[in-house]
Coordinates of C-alpha atoms and ligand atoms in Angstrom, one line a residue:
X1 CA 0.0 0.0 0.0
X2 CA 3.0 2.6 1.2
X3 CA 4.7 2.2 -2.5
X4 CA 2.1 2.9 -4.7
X5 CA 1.1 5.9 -2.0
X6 CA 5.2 6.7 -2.3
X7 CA 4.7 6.7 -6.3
X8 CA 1.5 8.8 -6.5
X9 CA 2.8 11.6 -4.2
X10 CA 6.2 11.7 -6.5
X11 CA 4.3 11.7 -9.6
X12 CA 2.3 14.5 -8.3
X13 CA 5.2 16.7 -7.0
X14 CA 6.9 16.4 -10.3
X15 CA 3.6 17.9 -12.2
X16 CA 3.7 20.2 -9.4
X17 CA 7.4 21.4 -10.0
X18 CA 6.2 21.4 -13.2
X19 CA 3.8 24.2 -12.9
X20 CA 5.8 26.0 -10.8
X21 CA 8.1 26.9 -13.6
X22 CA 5.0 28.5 -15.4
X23 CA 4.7 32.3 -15.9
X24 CA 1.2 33.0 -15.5
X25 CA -0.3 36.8 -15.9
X26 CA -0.7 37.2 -12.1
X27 CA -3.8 39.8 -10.7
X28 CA -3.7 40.9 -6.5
X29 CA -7.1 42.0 -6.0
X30 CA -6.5 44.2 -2.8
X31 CA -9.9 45.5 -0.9
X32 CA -9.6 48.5 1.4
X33 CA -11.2 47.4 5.2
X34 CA -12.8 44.7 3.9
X35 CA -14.0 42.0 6.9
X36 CA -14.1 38.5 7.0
X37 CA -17.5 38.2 7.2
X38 CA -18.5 41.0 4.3
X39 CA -18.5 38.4 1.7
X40 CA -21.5 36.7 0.7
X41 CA -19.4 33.3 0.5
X42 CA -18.2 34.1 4.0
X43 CA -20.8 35.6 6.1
X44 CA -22.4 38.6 5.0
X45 CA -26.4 36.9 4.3
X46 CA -28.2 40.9 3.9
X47 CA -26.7 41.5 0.7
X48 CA -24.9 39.7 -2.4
X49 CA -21.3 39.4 -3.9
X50 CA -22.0 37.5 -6.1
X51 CA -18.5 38.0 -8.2
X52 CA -16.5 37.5 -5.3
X53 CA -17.8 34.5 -4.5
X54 CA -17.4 33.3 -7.7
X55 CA -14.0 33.9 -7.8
X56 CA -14.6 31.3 -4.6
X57 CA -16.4 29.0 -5.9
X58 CA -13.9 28.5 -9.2
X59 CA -11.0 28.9 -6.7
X60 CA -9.6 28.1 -3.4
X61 CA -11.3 29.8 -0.2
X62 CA -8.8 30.4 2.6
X63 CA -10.2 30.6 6.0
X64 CA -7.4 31.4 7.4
X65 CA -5.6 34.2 5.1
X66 CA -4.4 37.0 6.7
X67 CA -2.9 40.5 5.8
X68 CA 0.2 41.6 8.4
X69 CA -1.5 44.9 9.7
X70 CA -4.4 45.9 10.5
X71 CA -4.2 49.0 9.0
X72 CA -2.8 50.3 5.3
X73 CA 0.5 51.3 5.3
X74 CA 1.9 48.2 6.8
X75 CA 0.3 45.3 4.9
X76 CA 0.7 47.1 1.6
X77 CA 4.5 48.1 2.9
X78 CA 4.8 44.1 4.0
X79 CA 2.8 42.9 1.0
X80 CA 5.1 44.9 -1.8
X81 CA 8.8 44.4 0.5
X82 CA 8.1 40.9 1.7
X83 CA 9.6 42.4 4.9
X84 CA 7.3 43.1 8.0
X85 CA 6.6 46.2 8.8
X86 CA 7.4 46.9 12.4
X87 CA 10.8 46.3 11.4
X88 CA 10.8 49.7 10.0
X89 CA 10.2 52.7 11.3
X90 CA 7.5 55.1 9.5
X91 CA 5.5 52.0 7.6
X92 CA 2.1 53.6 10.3
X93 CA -0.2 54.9 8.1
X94 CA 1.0 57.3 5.8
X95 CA -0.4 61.1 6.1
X96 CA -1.2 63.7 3.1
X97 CA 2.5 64.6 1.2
X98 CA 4.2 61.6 2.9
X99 CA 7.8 61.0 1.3
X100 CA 8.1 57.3 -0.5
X101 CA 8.1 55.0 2.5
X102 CA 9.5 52.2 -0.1
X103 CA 12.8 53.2 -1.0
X104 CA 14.4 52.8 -5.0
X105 CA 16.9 50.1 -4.5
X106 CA 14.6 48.1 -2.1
X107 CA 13.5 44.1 -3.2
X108 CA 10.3 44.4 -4.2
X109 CA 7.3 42.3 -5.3
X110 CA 6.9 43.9 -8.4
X111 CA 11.1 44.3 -9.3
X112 CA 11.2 40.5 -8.6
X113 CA 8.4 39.8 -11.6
X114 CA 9.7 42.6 -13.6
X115 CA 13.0 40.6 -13.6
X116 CA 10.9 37.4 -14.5
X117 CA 10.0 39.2 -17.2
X118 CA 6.5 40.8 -16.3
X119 CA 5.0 43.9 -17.2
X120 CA 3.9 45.2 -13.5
X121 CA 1.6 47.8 -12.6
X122 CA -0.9 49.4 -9.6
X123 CA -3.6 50.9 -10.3
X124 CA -6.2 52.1 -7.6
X125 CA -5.0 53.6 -3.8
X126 CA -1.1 54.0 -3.0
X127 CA -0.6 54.9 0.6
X128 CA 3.0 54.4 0.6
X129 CA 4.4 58.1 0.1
X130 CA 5.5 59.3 -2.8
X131 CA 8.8 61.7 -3.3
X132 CA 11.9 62.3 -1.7
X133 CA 12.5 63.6 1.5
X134 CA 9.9 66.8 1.3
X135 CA 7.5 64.8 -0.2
X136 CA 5.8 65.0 -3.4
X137 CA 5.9 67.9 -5.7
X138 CA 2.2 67.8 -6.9
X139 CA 3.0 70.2 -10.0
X140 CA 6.4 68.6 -11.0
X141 CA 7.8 65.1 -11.4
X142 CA 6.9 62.9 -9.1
X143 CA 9.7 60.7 -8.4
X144 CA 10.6 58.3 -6.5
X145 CA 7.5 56.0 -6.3
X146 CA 6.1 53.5 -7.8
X147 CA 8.2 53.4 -11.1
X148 CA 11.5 53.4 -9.2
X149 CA 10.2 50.4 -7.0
X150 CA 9.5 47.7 -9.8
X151 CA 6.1 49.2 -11.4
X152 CA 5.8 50.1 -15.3
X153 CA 2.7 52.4 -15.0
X154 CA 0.7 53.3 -12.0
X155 CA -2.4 55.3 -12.0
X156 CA -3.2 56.3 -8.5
X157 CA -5.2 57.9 -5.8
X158 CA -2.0 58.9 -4.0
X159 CA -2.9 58.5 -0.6
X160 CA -6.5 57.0 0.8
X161 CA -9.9 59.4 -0.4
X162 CA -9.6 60.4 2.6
X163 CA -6.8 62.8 2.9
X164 CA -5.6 65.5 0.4
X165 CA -5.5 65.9 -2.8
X166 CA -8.1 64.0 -4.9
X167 CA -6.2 63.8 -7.9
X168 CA -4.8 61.0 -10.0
X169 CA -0.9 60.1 -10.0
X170 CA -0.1 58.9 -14.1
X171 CA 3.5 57.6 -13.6
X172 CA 5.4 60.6 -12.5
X173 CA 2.7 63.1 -13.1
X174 CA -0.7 64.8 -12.0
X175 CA -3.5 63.9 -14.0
X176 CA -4.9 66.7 -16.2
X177 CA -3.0 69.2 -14.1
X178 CA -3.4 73.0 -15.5
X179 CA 0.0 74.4 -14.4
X180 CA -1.7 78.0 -14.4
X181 CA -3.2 76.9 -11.3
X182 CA -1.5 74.5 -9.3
X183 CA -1.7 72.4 -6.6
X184 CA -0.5 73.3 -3.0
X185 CA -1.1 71.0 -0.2
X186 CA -0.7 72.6 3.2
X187 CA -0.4 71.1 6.9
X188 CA -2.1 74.5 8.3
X189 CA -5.5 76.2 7.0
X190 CA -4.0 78.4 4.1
X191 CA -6.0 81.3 5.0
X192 CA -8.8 82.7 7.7
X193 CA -11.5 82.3 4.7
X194 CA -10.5 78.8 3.4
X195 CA -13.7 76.4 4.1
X196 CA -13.2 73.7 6.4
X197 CA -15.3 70.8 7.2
X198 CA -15.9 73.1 10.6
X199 CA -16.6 76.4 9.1
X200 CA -18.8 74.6 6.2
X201 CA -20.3 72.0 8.4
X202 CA -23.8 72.6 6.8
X203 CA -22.5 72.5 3.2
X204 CA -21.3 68.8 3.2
X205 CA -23.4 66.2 1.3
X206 CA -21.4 63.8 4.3
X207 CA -21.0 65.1 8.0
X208 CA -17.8 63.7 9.3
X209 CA -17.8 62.6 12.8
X210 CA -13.8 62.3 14.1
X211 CA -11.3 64.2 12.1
X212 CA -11.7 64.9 9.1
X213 CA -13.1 68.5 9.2
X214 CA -10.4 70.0 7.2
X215 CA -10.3 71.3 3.5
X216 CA -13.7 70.5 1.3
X217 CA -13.8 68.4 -2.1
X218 CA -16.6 67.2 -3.6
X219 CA -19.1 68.8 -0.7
X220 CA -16.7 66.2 1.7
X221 CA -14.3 67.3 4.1
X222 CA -11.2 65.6 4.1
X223 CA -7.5 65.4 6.4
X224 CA -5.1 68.2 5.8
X225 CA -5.6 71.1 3.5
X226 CA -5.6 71.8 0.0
X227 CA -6.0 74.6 -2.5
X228 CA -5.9 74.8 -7.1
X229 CA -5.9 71.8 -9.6
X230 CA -9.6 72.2 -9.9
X231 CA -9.6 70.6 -13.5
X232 CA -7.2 67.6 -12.0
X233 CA -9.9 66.2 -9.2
X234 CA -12.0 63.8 -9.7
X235 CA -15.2 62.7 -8.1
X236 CA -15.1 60.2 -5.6
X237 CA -18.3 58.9 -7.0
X238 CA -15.9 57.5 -10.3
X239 CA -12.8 56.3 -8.4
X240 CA -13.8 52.4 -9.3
X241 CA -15.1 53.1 -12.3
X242 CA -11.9 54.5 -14.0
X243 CA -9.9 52.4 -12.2
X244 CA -12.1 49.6 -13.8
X245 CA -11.4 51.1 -17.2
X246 CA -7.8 51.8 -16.7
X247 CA -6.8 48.3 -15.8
X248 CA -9.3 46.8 -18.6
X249 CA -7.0 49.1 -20.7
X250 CA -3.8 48.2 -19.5
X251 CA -4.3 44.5 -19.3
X252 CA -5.4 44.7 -22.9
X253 CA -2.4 46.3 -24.0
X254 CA -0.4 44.1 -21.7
X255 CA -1.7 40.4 -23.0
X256 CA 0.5 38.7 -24.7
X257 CA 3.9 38.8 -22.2
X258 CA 3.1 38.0 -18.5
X259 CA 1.9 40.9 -17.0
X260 CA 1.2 41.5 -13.1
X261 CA -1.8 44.0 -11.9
X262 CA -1.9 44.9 -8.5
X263 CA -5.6 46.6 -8.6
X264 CA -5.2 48.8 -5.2
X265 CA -9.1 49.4 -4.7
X266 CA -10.6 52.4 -2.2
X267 CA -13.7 50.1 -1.0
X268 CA -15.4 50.2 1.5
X269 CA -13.0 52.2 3.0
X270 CA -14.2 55.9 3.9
X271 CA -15.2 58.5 2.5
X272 CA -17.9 55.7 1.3
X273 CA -19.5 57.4 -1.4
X274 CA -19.9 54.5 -4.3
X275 CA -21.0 55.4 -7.8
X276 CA -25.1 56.6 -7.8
X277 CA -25.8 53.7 -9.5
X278 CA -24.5 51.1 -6.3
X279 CA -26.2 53.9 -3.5
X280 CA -29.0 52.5 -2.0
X281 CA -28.5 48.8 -3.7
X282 CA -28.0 47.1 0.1
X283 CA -29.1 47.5 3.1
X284 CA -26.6 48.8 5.4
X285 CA -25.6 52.2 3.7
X286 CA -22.8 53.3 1.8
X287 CA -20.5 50.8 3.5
X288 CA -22.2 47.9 1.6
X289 CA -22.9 50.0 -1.1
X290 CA -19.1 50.4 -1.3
X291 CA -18.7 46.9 -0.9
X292 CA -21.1 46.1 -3.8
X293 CA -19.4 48.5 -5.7
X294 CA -16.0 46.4 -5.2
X295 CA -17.9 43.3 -6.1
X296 CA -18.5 45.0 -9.5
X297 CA -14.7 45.8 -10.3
X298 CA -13.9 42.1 -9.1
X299 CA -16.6 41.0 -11.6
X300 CA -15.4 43.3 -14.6
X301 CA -11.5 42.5 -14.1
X302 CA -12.5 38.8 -14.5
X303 CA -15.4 39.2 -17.3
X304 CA -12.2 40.9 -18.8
X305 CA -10.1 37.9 -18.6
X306 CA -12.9 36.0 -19.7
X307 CA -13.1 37.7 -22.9
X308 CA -9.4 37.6 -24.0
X309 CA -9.2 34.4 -23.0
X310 CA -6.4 34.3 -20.0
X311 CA -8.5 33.1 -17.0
X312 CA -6.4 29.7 -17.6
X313 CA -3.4 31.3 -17.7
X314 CA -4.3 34.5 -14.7
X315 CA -3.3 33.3 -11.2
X316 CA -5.7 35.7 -9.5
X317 CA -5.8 36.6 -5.5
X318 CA -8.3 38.2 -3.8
X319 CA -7.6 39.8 -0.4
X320 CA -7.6 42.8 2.0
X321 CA -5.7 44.9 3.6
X322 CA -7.0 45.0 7.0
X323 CA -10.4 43.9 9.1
X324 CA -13.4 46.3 9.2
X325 CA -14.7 49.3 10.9
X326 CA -17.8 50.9 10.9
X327 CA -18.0 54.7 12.0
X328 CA -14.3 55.8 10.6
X329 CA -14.6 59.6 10.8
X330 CA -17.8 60.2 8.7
X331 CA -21.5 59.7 9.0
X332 CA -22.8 57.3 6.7
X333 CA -24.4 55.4 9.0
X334 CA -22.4 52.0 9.0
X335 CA -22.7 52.1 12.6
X336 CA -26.4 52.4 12.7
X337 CA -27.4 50.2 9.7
X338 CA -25.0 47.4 10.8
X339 CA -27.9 45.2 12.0
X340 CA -26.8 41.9 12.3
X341 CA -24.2 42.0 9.5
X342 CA -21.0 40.8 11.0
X343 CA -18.4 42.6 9.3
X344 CA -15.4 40.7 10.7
X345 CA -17.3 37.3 10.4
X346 CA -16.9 35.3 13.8
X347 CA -13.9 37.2 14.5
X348 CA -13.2 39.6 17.3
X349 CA -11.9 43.0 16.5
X350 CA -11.6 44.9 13.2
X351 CA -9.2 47.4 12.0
X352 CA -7.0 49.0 14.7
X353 CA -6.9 45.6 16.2
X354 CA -4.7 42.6 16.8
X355 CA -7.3 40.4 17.5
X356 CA -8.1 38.3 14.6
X357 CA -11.0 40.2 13.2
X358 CA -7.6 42.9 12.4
X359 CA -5.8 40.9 9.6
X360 CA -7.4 37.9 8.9
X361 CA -9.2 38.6 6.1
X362 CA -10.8 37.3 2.7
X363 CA -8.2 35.7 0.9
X364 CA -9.1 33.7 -2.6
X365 CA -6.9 32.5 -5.1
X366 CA -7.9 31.4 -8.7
X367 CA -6.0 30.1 -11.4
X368 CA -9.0 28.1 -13.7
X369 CA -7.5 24.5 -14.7
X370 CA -4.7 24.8 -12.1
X371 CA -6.3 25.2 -8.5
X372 CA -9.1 22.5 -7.9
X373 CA -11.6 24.3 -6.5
X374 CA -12.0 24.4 -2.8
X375 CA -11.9 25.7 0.4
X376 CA -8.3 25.6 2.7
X377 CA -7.8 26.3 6.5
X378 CA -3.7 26.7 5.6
X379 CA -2.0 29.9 7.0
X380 CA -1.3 31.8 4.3
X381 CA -0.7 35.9 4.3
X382 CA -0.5 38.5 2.1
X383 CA 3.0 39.0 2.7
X384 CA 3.8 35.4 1.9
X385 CA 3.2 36.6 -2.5
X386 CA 6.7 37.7 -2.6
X387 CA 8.4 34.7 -2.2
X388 CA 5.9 32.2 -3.7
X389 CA 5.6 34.5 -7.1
X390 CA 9.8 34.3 -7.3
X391 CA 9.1 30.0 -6.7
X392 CA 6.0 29.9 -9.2
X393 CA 8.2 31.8 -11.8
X394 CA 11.7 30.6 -11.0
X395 CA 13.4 33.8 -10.1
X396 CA 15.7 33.5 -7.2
X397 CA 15.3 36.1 -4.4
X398 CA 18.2 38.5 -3.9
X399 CA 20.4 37.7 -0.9
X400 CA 18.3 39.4 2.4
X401 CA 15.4 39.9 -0.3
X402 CA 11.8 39.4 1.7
X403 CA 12.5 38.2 4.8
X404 CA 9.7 37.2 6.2
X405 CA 7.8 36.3 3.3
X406 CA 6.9 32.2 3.1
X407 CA 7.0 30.3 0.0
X408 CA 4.0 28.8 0.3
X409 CA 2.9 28.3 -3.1
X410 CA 2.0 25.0 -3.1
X411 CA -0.4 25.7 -0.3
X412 CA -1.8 29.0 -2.4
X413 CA -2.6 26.7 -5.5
X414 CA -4.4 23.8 -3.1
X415 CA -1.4 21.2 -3.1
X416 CA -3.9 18.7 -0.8
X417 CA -0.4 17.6 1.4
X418 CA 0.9 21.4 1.2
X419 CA 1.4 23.4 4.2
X420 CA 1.0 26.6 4.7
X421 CA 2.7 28.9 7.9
X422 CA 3.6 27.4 11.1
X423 CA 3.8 30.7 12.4
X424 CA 2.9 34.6 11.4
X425 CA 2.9 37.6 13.9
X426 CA 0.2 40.2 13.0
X427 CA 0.3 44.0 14.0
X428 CA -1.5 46.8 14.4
X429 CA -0.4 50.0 12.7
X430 CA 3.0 50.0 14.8
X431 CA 4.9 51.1 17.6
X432 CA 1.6 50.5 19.8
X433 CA 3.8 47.4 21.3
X434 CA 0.6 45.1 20.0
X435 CA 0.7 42.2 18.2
X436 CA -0.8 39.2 17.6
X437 CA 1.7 35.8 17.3
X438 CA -0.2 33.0 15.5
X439 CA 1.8 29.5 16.0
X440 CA -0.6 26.6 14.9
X441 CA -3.9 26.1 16.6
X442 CA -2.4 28.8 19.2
X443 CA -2.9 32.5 19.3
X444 CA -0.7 34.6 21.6
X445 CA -2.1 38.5 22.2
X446 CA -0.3 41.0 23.3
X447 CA -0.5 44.4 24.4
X448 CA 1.7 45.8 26.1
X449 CA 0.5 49.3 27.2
X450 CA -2.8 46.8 28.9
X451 CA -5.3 48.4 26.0
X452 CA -7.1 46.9 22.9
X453 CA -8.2 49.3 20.1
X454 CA -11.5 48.5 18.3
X455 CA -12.7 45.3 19.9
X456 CA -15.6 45.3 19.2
X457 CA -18.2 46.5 16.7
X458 CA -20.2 48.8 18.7
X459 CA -17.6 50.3 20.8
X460 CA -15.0 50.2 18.3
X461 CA -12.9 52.9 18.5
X462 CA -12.7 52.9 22.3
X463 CA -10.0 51.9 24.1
X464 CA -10.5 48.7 25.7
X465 CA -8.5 47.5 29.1
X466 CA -7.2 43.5 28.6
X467 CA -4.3 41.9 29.8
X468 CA -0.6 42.3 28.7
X469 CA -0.9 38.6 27.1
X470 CA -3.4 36.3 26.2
X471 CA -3.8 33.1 24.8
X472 CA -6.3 31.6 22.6
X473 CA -7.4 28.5 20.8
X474 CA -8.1 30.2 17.6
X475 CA -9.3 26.5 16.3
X476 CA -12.2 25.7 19.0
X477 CA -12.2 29.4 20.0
X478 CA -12.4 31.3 16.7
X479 CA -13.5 34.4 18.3
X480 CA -11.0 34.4 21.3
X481 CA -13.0 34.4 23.9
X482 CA -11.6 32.2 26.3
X483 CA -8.1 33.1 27.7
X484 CA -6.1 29.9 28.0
X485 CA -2.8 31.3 29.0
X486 CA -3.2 30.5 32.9
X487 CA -4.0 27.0 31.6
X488 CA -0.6 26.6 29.5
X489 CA 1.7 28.2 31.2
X490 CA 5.0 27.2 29.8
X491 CA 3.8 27.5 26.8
X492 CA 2.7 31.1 26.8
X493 CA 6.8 31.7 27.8
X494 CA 7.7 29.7 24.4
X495 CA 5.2 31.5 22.1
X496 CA 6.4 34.9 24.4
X497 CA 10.1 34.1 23.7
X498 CA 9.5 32.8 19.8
X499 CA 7.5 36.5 19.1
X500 CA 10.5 38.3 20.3
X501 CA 12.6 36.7 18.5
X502 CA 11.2 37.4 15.8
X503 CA 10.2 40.8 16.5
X504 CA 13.9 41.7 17.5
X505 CA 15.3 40.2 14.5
X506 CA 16.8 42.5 12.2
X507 CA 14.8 46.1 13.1
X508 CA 16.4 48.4 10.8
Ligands
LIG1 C1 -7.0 57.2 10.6 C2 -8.2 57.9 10.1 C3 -9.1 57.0 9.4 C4 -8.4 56.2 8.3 C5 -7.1 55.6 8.8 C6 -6.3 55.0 7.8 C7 -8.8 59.8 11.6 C8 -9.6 60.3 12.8 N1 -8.9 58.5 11.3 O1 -6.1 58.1 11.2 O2 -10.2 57.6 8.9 O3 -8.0 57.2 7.3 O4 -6.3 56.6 9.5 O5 -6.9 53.9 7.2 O6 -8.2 60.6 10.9 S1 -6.1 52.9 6.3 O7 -7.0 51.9 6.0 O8 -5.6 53.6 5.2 O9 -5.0 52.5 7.2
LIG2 CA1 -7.3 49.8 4.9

């Protein structure tokens, strides 16, 4: 019985080294605060996704794929460097005119396909800084960012929708920028008279309810102030749509050599104001609106491959880049139209948080004819792309290139004997001294100032008091709700000792 068992599993590798030599186009669908649970195929049972979850049902459904951070910056800083981001200082979330936070002569994701001979591009939200040390000059070149990191073309929103300026980053220049009147982005109101989200308050088509009260756009007040490139901003109501039509675009130019898309989009991350045509479509406000919205730009990308014919030959992941939140600094109404929609699925905590509901996240892979279709409970992260695109394609990382990203390809393509981690820490936005160490079944928490940060749904931006460590069963006890660590003892001081190891390893 072994031999033939010996002979099957031998056969199979070899088909599997096999593929792994294959250049597929490769597609990273990355949502914005996107929860566990706000997937139809996961959870969400008030409204449909009906594209994302048949990206599932063709592909492989990971239940547990996580993103490194549970906020922006870092898991798209972890996801593009392969390196975690509390091993560098300034990866927190990056503010209005931040200076490039990835710097040229980094390993990145992208450089490592572009090697393999990829076209590589991002189109959607950046959030990773752009410029040298003084930041971006909005009315010049733009440089470096994304094209001095590994990416052909970009075409951006350069920070989140959120902050200032809503314009559109082609490669190394502003969109439609009319240099009679340029752009000036300012820490500081500009002037007495400027309109603010304060001194307009009953102008705004969306009251904000934290923050956000500084300069106006599109009758929404944003973070930091801005003033000129009127015929350069867009309305937030397109964002997906012409990022939709940009990638179609680009892809169609692209066929024919590999190419890799990383589609960067905005939803449902605030200010959630979808397209008119998604408002009002579901029933818990803009947020699902948003996330309806997303559903549609999942379903266009792959109607696209569809029609030219590369789903066989697209590997294609869809993930997140942290848990959700409801109220984020404006009144939509997420909080009070949550009903019994579960955001973060049967996790606990969202965005903010190191609790599971923080980073782990949807997480699909398709590649039609390739993956047999299915659903996984491997650890797999975001993070972990880096070094399983260089093993799927054959490129051999640079010395000290990704650090702490896993080849776990074989487990991303549904390998039935493949594992996936044995062990992944997950942080907050950093230097909060929070992080969560996932090591198997086990899940150590820790906090070390004694406070949790969005725990909970309905008081999720408060700051909660828990212990310095906790220990879960994240198997039996999904939502950590039983603290084990007085139970297990020694091995809360192995999983303690293992995470700062880690964690001290090589912090630049
Ligand atoms: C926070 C913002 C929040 C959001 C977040 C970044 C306030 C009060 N809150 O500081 O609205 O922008 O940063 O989100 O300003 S992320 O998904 O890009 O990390
Ligand atoms: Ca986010």
């Amino acid at each position: 019985m072994r031999i033939p068992v010996l002979f099957f599993c031998l056969f199979f590798s070899t088909l599997f080294v096999r593929a792994e030599t294959r250049r597929p186009n490769v597609i990273v669908i990355m949502a914005d605060d996107l929860g566990y649970g706000d997937i139809s195929c996961q959870g969400a049972s008030t409204y449909e996704t009906p594209n994302i979850d048949r990206l599932a049902a063709e592909g492989l459904r990971f239940t547990s794929g996580y993103c490194t951070a549970s906020t922006c910056t870092p898991t798209r800083y972890s996801f593009l460097t392969g390196t975690y981001a509390f091993r560098t200082k300034g990866t927190g979330i990056a503010p209005p005119s931040a200076p490039a936070i990835i710097l040229p002569g980094t390993a990145t994701l992208p450089g490592m396909l572009k090697e393999a001979g990829y076209r590589t591009a991002v189109i959607g939200k950046w959030h990773l800084g752009l410029g040298g040390p003084d930041g971006p000059d909005w009315n010049g070149e733009i440089t470096p960012g994304p094209l001095e990191i590994g990416f052909d073309h970009c075409f951006l929103l350069p920070t989140t929708n959120d902050r200032v300026p809503q314009v559109y980053l082609q490669d190394r220049r502003v969109l439609n920028l009319d240099p009679s009147d340029p752009i000036r982005v300012y820490r500081e109101k500009p002037s007495e008279d400027h309109p603010t989200g304060i001194t307009h308050r009953d102008t705004l088509k969306m009251d904000w309810t934290h923050g956000h009260n500084n300069t106006i756009h599109n009758g929404i007040s944003r973070i930091g102030f801005y003033t000129g490139g009127e015929k350069a901003r867009f309305r937030d109501e397109d964002l997906a749509d012409e990022w939709v039509k940009r990638s179609i675009a680009w892809i169609e130019a692209a066929a024919g050599e590999p190419f890799f898309l990383f589609f960067a989009s905005h939803d449902p991350h605030v200010p959630r104001m979808p397209h008119e045509r998604f408002q009002g479509t579901t029933p818990h406000g803009f947020r699902s609106d948003s996330i309806a919205q997303l559903d549609w730009c999942v379903g266009e990308l792959m109607g696209t491959l569809d029609r030219l014919d590369l789903a066989e030959n697209t590997f294609v992941v869809f993930c997140s880049d942290n848990g959700p939140v409801m109220d984020d600094g404006y009144a939509d109404g997420a909080l009070e139209k949550v009903g019994d929609h579960r955001a973060g699925g049967p996790f606990k905590g969202g965005k903010y948080s190191v609790f599971e509901g923080g980073t782990r996240t949807p997480f699909i892979t398709r590649w039609k004819g390739t993956i047999t279709p299915g659903v996984s409970e491997e650890v797999v992260a975001t993070i972990d792309l880096f070094a399983s695109l260089a093993s799927l394609t054959g490129t051999k990382l640079q010395p000290g290139a990704a650090p702490d990203s896993a080849d776990v390809l074989d487990a991303l393509l549904g390998d039935s004997v493949a594992k996936g981690r044995s062990e992944l820490v997950q942080q907050d936005n950093g230097s909060s001294g929070n992080f969560g160490f996932r090591a198997g079944k086990w899940k150590l928490v820790r906090h070390d100032k004694g406070k949790a940060r969005n725990m909970i749904v309905e008081s999720e931006l408060a700051n909660t008091d828990v212990p310095k460590f906790q220990l879960f069963d994240v198997e039996a006890d999904p939502g950590e709700t039983v603290d084990l660590i007085e139970r297990n003892p020694e091995l809360a001081v192995k999983l303690k000792k293992r995470l700062e190891e880690i964690i001290g390893s090589g912090i630049k």
